[in-house]
mmCIF file of C-alpha atoms in Angstrom:
data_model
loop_
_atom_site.group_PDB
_atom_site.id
_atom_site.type_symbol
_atom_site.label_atom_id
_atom_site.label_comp_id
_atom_site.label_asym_id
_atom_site.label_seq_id
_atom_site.Cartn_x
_atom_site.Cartn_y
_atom_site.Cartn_z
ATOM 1 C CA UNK A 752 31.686 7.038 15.548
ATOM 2 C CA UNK A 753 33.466 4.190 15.458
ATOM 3 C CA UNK A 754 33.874 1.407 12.673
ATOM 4 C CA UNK A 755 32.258 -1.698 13.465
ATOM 5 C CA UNK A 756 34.101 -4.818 13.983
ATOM 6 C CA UNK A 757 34.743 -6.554 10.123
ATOM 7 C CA UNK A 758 32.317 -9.641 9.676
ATOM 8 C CA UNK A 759 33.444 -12.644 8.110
ATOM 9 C CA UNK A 760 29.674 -13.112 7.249
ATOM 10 C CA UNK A 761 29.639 -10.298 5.545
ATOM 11 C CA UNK A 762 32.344 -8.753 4.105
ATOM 12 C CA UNK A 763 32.721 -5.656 2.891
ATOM 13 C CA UNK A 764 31.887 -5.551 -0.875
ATOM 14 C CA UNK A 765 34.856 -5.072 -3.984
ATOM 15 C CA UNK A 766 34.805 -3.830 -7.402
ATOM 16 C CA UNK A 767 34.537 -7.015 -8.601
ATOM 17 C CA UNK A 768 31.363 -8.012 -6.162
ATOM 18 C CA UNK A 769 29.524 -5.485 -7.439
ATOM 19 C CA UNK A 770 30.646 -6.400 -11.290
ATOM 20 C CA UNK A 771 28.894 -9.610 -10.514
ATOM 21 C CA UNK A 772 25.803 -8.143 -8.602
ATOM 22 C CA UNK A 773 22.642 -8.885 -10.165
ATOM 23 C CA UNK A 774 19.041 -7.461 -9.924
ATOM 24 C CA UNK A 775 16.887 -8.734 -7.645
ATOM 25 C CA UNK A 776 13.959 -8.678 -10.488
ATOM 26 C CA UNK A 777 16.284 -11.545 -12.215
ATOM 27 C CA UNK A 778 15.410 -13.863 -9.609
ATOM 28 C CA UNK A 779 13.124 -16.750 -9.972
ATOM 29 C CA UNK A 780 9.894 -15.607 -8.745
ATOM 30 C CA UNK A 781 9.719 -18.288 -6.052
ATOM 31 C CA UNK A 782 12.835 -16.607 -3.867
ATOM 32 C CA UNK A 783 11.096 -12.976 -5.256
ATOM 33 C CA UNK A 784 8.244 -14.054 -3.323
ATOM 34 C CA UNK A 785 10.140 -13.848 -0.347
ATOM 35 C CA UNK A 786 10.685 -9.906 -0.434
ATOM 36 C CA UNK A 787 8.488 -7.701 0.835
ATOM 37 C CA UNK A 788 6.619 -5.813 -1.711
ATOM 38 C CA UNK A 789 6.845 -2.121 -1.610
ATOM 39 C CA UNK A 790 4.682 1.263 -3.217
ATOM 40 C CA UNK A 791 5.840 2.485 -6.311
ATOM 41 C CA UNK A 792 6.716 6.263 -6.505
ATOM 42 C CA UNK A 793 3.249 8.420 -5.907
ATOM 43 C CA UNK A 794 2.012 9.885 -9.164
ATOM 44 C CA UNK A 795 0.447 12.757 -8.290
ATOM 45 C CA UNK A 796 -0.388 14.386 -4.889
ATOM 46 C CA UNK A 797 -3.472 13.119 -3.472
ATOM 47 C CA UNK A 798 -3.106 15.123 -0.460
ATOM 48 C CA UNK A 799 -0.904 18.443 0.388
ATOM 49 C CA UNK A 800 1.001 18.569 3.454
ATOM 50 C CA UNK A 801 0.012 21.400 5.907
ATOM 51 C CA UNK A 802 0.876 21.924 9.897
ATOM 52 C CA UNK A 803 -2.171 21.760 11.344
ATOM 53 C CA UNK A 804 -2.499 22.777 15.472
ATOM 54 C CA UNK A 805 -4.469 20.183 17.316
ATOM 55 C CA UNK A 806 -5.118 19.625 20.697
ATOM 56 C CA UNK A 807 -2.860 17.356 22.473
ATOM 57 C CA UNK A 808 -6.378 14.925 23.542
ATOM 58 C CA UNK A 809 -6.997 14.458 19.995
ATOM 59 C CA UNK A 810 -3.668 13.902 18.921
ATOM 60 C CA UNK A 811 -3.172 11.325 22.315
ATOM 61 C CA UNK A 812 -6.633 9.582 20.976
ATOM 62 C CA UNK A 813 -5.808 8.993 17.194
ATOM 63 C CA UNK A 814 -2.215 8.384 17.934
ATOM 64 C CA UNK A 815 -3.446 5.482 20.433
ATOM 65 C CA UNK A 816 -5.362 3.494 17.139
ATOM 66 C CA UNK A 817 -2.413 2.943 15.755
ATOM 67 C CA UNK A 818 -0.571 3.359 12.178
ATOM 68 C CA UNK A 819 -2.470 5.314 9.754
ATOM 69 C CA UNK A 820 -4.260 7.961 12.475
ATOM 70 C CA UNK A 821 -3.567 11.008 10.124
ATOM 71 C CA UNK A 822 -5.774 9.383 7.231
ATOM 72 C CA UNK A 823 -8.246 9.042 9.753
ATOM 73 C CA UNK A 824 -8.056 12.671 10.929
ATOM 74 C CA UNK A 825 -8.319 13.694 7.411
ATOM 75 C CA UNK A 826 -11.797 10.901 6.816
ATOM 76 C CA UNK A 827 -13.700 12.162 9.643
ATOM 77 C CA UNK A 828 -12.680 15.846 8.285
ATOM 78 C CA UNK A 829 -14.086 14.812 5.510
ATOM 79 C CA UNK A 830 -17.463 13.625 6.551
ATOM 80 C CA UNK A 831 -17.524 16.720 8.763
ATOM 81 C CA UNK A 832 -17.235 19.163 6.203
ATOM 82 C CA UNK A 833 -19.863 16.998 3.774
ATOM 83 C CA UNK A 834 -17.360 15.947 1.320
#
């Protein structure tokens, strides 16, 4: 792989850059605003992973909804087994 062309924009960083770098939490909260906001580390396991052999229809359909088509696998589970 090849390096990529330098970028007076963005130059690559020194010892002393990072010496200077800052925390993003020490920003006003008016620029903070402007970063997404992201999950904190899980606390405990809600769920344990498992390989699970599906047929390809019903992985095609829930893939199809969109983001978040496991959770629904595992609601509808759910109400199937009466939990």
């Amino acid at each position: 792989m090849s390096k990529p062309d330098d970028d007076p924009e963005n130059p690559e960083w020194t010892a002393a850059d990072f010496a200077r770098a800052r925390p993003a939490s020490e920003l006003p909260e008016e620029l903070r605003a402007f970063f997404p906001k992201t999950r904190g580390i899980q606390k405990a396991p809600t769920k344990i992973p498992i390989s699970l052999r599906l047929s390809a229809e019903v992985v095609e359909h829930f893939r199809a909804t969109g983001p978040g088509w496991q959770g629904r696998i595992d609601e509808i589970l759910k109400k199937a087994a009466g939990l």
